[in-house]
C-alpha atoms as one frame of an Amber mdcrd trajectory, in Angstrom:
protein
 -42.759   5.239 -32.160 -46.157   3.969 -31.027 -49.660   5.130 -31.866 -52.450
   4.987 -29.289 -56.140   4.294 -29.803 -58.517   4.841 -26.883 -61.779   2.913
 -27.103 -65.064   4.450 -25.874 -64.855   2.269 -22.740 -61.425   3.708 -21.887
 -59.200   0.793 -22.941 -55.979   1.888 -24.654 -54.413   0.064 -27.611 -50.771
   0.853 -28.479 -49.407  -0.143 -31.891 -45.792  -0.179 -33.069 -45.090  -1.412
 -36.618 -41.587  -2.870 -37.002 -40.434  -3.074 -40.648 -38.670  -6.143 -42.037
 -39.852  -8.624 -39.390 -42.260 -11.530 -39.795 -43.341 -11.771 -36.158 -45.726
  -9.875 -33.935 -46.123  -9.654 -30.189 -49.285  -8.612 -28.406 -49.835  -8.248
 -24.683 -52.836  -7.397 -22.542 -51.694  -5.516 -19.425 -54.163  -5.240 -16.548
 -53.630  -3.004 -13.527 -54.506  -5.578 -10.921 -51.985  -7.536  -8.874 -51.502
  -8.814  -5.366 -51.195  -5.331  -3.852 -54.785  -4.606  -4.897 -56.107  -7.582
  -2.915 -57.478  -7.566   0.603 -56.062 -10.112   3.065 -58.883 -12.546   2.297
 -58.450 -12.097  -1.477 -54.711 -12.789  -1.446 -53.742 -14.849  -4.500 -56.823
 -13.958  -6.565 -55.011 -12.144  -9.386 -52.614 -15.049  -9.826 -55.469 -17.585
  -9.642 -57.247 -15.691 -12.451 -54.077 -15.874 -14.530 -54.123 -19.667 -14.218
 -57.839 -19.981 -14.954 -57.478 -18.078 -18.240 -55.734 -21.172 -19.628 -58.636
 -23.465 -18.695 -61.979 -24.025 -20.453 -63.798 -21.134 -22.085 -67.400 -20.891
 -23.272 -66.294 -22.167 -26.691 -63.236 -24.341 -25.981 -62.324 -27.137 -23.602
 -59.008 -26.930 -21.789 -57.335 -29.461 -24.075 -58.781 -27.746 -27.174 -57.433
 -24.420 -25.941 -53.990 -25.946 -25.345 -53.913 -27.419 -28.864 -55.028 -24.137
 -30.418 -52.321 -22.262 -28.506 -49.640 -24.648 -29.762 -51.000 -24.442 -33.302
 -49.998 -20.786 -33.693 -46.357 -21.889 -33.689 -45.178 -19.270 -31.206 -45.657
 -18.790 -27.507 -48.496 -17.692 -25.276 -48.040 -17.100 -21.578 -48.925 -14.854
 -18.651 -47.508 -13.535 -15.408 -48.725 -11.786 -12.275 -46.824  -9.197 -10.264
 -47.729  -7.147  -7.216 -48.796  -4.280  -9.507 -50.296  -5.957 -12.580 -51.204
  -9.036 -14.614 -50.123  -9.586 -18.211 -51.220 -12.060 -20.888 -49.070 -12.105
 -23.997 -48.294 -13.942 -27.194 -45.591 -13.815 -29.857 -46.104 -15.526 -33.192
 -45.638 -15.295 -36.950 -47.682 -12.495 -38.474 -49.842 -14.919 -40.478 -51.033
 -16.490 -37.202 -51.682 -13.152 -35.451 -55.479 -13.025 -36.037 -55.859 -16.468
 -34.464 -53.579 -15.509 -31.563 -55.630 -12.366 -30.904 -58.862 -14.348 -30.997
 -57.388 -16.846 -28.517 -56.346 -14.066 -26.123 -59.824 -12.591 -26.305 -61.489
 -15.935 -25.668 -59.231 -16.652 -22.679 -59.727 -13.261 -21.058 -63.387 -12.616
 -21.824 -65.007 -16.068 -21.900 -63.448 -18.191 -19.154 -65.923 -20.845 -17.992
 -64.671 -21.153 -14.388 -65.826 -24.746 -14.146 -65.754 -25.806 -10.504 -63.841
 -29.029 -11.137 -61.168 -27.065 -13.023 -60.962 -24.482 -10.241 -60.304 -27.325
  -7.772 -57.673 -28.849 -10.057 -55.888 -25.552 -10.607 -55.956 -24.774  -6.899
 -53.931 -27.926  -6.412 -51.481 -26.805  -9.119 -51.001 -23.444  -7.405 -50.433
 -25.102  -4.032 -47.667 -27.131  -5.659 -46.286 -23.902  -7.125 -46.249 -22.380
  -3.643 -44.365 -25.423  -2.375 -41.866 -25.084  -5.220 -41.114 -21.464  -4.339
 -40.751 -22.291  -0.654 -38.188 -24.903  -1.665 -36.283 -22.290  -3.711 -34.221
 -20.319  -1.183 -33.486 -17.433  -3.564 -37.224 -16.814  -3.897 -38.022 -17.484
  -0.250 -35.422 -15.054   1.119 -36.839 -12.307  -1.098 -40.436 -13.055  -0.108
 -39.510 -12.941   3.583 -37.747  -9.598   3.105 -40.831  -8.063   1.483 -43.050
  -9.483   4.214 -40.841  -7.835   6.838 -40.234  -4.365   5.346 -43.867  -3.916
   4.224 -45.446  -5.588   7.251 -49.133  -4.747   7.572 -49.484  -3.768   3.913
 -50.655  -5.789   0.918 -47.137  -5.577  -0.580 -46.048  -7.847   2.258 -48.284
 -10.674   1.079 -47.176 -13.313  -1.470 -48.370 -13.031  -5.058 -49.437 -16.700
  -5.060 -51.636 -16.446  -1.969 -51.835 -19.048   0.778 -53.589 -22.359   1.284
 -56.153 -20.650   3.506 -57.034 -17.807   1.121 -57.095 -20.028  -1.976 -59.459
 -22.503  -0.318 -62.291 -19.942  -0.331 -62.090 -19.133  -4.039 -64.835 -20.797
  -6.084 -65.578 -20.449  -9.780 -68.363 -17.944  -9.174 -66.158 -15.955  -6.787
 -63.320 -15.778  -9.330 -65.717 -14.761 -12.130 -67.055 -11.937  -9.992 -63.520
 -10.859  -9.015 -62.517 -10.739 -12.685 -65.575  -8.622 -13.540 -64.679  -6.145
 -10.813 -60.946  -5.939 -11.605 -60.497  -6.471 -15.358 -61.697  -2.950 -16.156
 -61.061  -1.323 -19.541 -59.770   2.008 -18.204 -57.243  -0.028 -16.187 -56.035
  -2.059 -19.177 -53.543  -1.511 -21.979 -53.109  -3.666 -25.080 -49.702  -3.390
 -26.727 -49.015  -4.665 -30.251 -45.602  -4.575 -31.917 -44.094  -6.085 -35.058
 -45.728  -7.069 -38.333 -49.509  -6.576 -38.333 -52.348  -5.193 -40.440 -55.217
  -2.818 -39.809 -57.479  -5.873 -39.687 -55.489  -7.135 -36.678 -55.993  -3.796
 -34.913 -59.697  -3.803 -35.760 -60.000  -7.317 -34.326 -58.525  -6.145 -31.021
 -60.906  -3.177 -30.958 -63.943  -5.335 -31.649 -63.044  -7.989 -29.066 -62.272
  -5.694 -26.156 -64.879  -2.982 -26.762 -67.365  -5.262 -24.990 -65.735  -4.674
 -21.591 -67.845  -2.551 -19.262 -66.250   0.338 -17.334 -66.153   0.108 -13.558
 -64.573   1.707 -10.528 -60.819   1.429 -10.051 -59.621  -0.012  -6.744 -57.801
   2.447  -4.522 -54.768   1.087  -2.733 -53.300   2.092   0.573 -49.913   3.824
   0.216 -46.957   1.670   1.218 -43.827   2.620   3.100 -40.556   0.745   3.546
 -39.558   0.124   7.160 -36.216  -1.468   8.095 -36.438  -5.018   9.448 -34.361
  -8.145  10.007 -35.822 -11.593   9.364 -34.229 -15.045   9.511 -35.603 -18.455
   8.576 -33.815 -21.701   9.423 -33.767 -24.209   6.585 -31.635 -27.330   6.234
 -29.863 -26.420   2.993 -26.240 -26.344   1.882 -25.882 -22.578   1.511 -27.144
 -19.544   3.367 -29.046 -17.040   1.234 -28.793 -13.398   2.277 -30.281 -10.110
   1.092 -29.293  -6.721   2.457 -32.150  -4.331   1.709 -32.335  -0.556   1.420
 -35.237   1.795   0.589 -35.307   2.878  -3.056 -37.306   5.343  -5.179 -40.603
   4.319  -6.763 -40.909   3.598 -10.472 -42.548   7.029 -10.847 -39.509   8.808
  -9.417 -37.544  10.732 -12.096 -34.331   9.409 -10.539 -35.066   5.865 -11.759
 -32.334   6.194 -14.404 -29.830   7.149 -11.726 -31.079   4.215  -9.646 -30.586
   1.770 -12.522 -26.994   2.904 -13.004 -26.276   2.780  -9.266 -27.540  -0.814
  -9.074 -25.486  -1.769 -12.118 -22.310  -0.336 -10.614 -22.925  -2.091  -7.307
 -23.883  -5.527  -8.582 -25.102  -5.563 -12.157 -22.316  -7.329 -14.006 -18.918
  -8.999 -13.838 -17.150  -5.634 -13.432 -19.472  -4.522 -10.620 -18.068  -3.850
  -7.176 -19.883  -6.693  -5.472 -18.867  -9.262  -8.082 -15.264  -8.139  -8.102
 -14.739  -7.747  -4.356 -16.859 -10.585  -2.969 -16.376 -13.248  -5.645 -13.347
 -12.482  -7.819 -10.922 -11.062  -5.270 -11.876 -13.147  -2.229 -13.676 -16.182
  -3.643 -16.379 -16.007  -0.967 -19.346 -16.971  -3.124 -20.487 -18.021  -6.574
 -23.491 -15.698  -6.910 -23.719 -12.074  -5.832 -25.756  -9.276  -7.403 -27.963
  -6.264  -6.755 -31.533  -5.665  -7.904 -34.337  -3.115  -7.727 -37.921  -3.952
  -6.780 -39.937  -0.767  -7.244 -43.621   0.041  -6.896 -45.908   2.999  -7.479
 -45.146   4.593  -4.130 -42.051   2.913  -2.746 -39.109   0.734  -3.683 -36.439
  -1.628  -2.448 -32.831  -2.229  -3.462 -31.462  -5.642  -2.568 -27.898  -6.953
  -2.420 -28.111 -10.743  -2.704 -25.645 -13.589  -2.218 -25.658 -17.327  -1.515
 -22.709 -18.912   0.252 -21.498 -21.306   2.932 -21.663 -20.614   6.641 -17.863
 -20.557   6.703 -17.600 -17.534   4.396 -20.770 -15.759   5.461 -19.278 -13.378
   8.039 -16.542 -12.117   5.750 -18.848 -11.819   2.737 -21.539  -9.927   4.639
 -18.967  -7.495   6.013 -17.535  -6.998   2.518 -20.972  -6.332   1.018 -21.698
  -3.791   3.750 -18.335  -2.136   3.172 -18.958  -1.904  -0.582 -22.347  -0.251
   0.007 -20.942   2.134   2.622 -18.063   3.122   0.348 -20.443   3.856  -2.512
 -22.546   6.040  -0.210 -19.451   7.894   0.948 -17.580   8.390  -2.333 -19.929
   7.574  -5.198 -18.861   5.953  -8.483 -15.748   6.594 -10.492 -16.041   8.092
 -13.959 -15.079   4.759 -15.539 -17.719   2.865 -13.531 -20.433   5.303 -14.549
 -19.417   5.130 -18.214 -19.504   1.316 -18.205 -22.903   1.197 -16.500 -24.277
   3.836 -18.852 -23.138   1.920 -21.942 -24.621  -1.319 -20.616 -27.974   0.406
 -19.986 -28.007   2.068 -23.406 -27.062  -1.186 -25.129 -29.981  -2.931 -23.423
 -32.338  -0.250 -24.751 -31.046  -0.462 -28.309 -30.876  -4.263 -28.401 -34.435
  -4.389 -27.109 -35.544  -2.576 -30.260 -34.619  -5.681 -32.222 -37.227  -7.753
 -30.364 -40.935  -7.346 -31.011 -41.619  -8.791 -27.580 -39.344  -6.265 -25.850
 -41.016  -3.392 -27.710 -44.468  -4.697 -26.804 -43.572  -5.232 -23.150 -41.883
  -1.852 -22.707 -44.798   0.067 -24.212 -47.499  -1.865 -22.352 -45.866  -1.711
 -18.946 -44.890   1.949 -19.311 -48.357   3.096 -20.324 -50.092   1.023 -17.650
 -47.802   1.949 -14.760 -46.497   5.412 -15.698 -49.141   6.707 -18.065 -46.656
   7.394 -20.878 -44.143   5.633 -23.106 -40.702   7.196 -23.415 -39.073   6.937
 -26.818 -35.671   5.215 -27.137 -34.139   8.632 -27.810 -35.617  10.013 -24.583
 -34.340   7.047 -22.575 -30.838   7.287 -24.059 -30.767  11.022 -23.357 -31.887
  10.402 -19.759 -29.012   7.982 -19.210 -26.551  10.373 -20.849 -27.712  13.135
 -18.511 -26.886  11.191 -15.322 -23.807  12.566 -13.554 -21.472  10.960 -11.056
 -22.572  13.513  -8.448 -26.221  12.553  -8.907 -25.406   8.877  -8.392 -23.319
   9.723  -5.334 -26.125  11.836  -3.850 -28.631   9.042  -4.438 -26.276   6.434
  -2.958 -25.722   8.593   0.109 -29.479   8.903   0.566 -30.511   5.249   0.212
 -27.409   3.258   1.251 -27.832   4.389   4.824 -27.358   1.570   7.323 -29.737
   3.285   9.738 -32.409   2.112   7.276 -30.856  -1.182   6.200 -32.755  -4.482
   6.348 -31.647  -8.090   6.133 -33.258 -11.385   5.217 -31.479 -14.704   5.715
 -32.497 -18.285   4.919 -30.499 -21.430   5.666 -28.360 -22.549   8.584 -28.564
 -19.012   9.825 -27.665 -17.196  13.003 -29.958 -14.971  15.036 -31.284 -11.711
  13.681 -29.438  -9.849  16.419 -26.104 -11.228  15.224 -26.707 -10.099  11.656
 -27.919  -6.739  12.922 -24.708  -6.318  14.886 -22.626  -6.704  11.717 -24.616
  -4.073   9.835 -24.638  -1.675  12.800 -20.857  -1.278  12.424 -21.428   0.589
   9.131 -23.849   3.215  10.430
């Protein structure tokens, strides 16, 4: 289990020693993401993530890159709509250097104007890459439609227009206002010493408290969106409203998604791919936030099989809402979920990530025993009740990218299952 240290400035440090390993993983989790940005700030959190890997007050960009590689592990970062995370995993003997590097990157970025301009170009190429990836584009368009008018509708990467206004001084000021200690969690797991913990405390105690940004509550609204693109396959997502990550039914939601499209025995995989051969890829996923959530049923397939596949996916969802899972389906999904929990204990990075994300987003870290007990407590009736609530085609959405038809035609197919 973890121990928590709270610094005078409000920053929390979680530590989890893992016996008999020679690696350690440390992550800095910051409660700022794209949903915390105004329209004109869109892309700022992600831009800051990129700039952390550029020059600092003590290192040039190439020196920083060489020092990162010298620890013999990995160091990376990611930005979501809810948060930003910087993390490293390395051998325990390199941990002090890795911690010092993380501190330098996060606290001492130089924000040189020429590097800001260079990295802006890199991000614009990244945006182009995602627009050329239909699986990402169809998901982004779905979020833009169902959360229209809210910051959750905007892309994490920003746009050419919003990025063009971000200078080095602007980004430095944004970081000062958003990288606040009471809104940060540092998670350390694996093989470490008290000196490593003390180093983290000393580095991050310099952060000054500030005022947390309040966000406007979001609400899912059903929508249909289509985007024509000259590609070989059509990419489709059927969307439904889902509970937030704070909802106690999240364990039921995980099992429901697994039964629908989480593995090779799932209903979508078996009925759409295995039995009818209508596609190569089909799955379900959950995208949840503090106040809302989305369940998506995704597939990619040819225009020739699209009609039949879409109807089958709708029928699978409607049947689950009507009858719920079988006992065998629930048992398989439960064992898969529990195995993921237990296998994650063998990874220092998984332990670090679970603790950091949980504390930042939910304010607590559930023990493995609590998580396993929560999955064991889920009943078939609970999953059926949840499926009946969310898999309601009166609230269904659809996003399609490719050689697609009109939104009205897709809507007509889904209307048959209301």
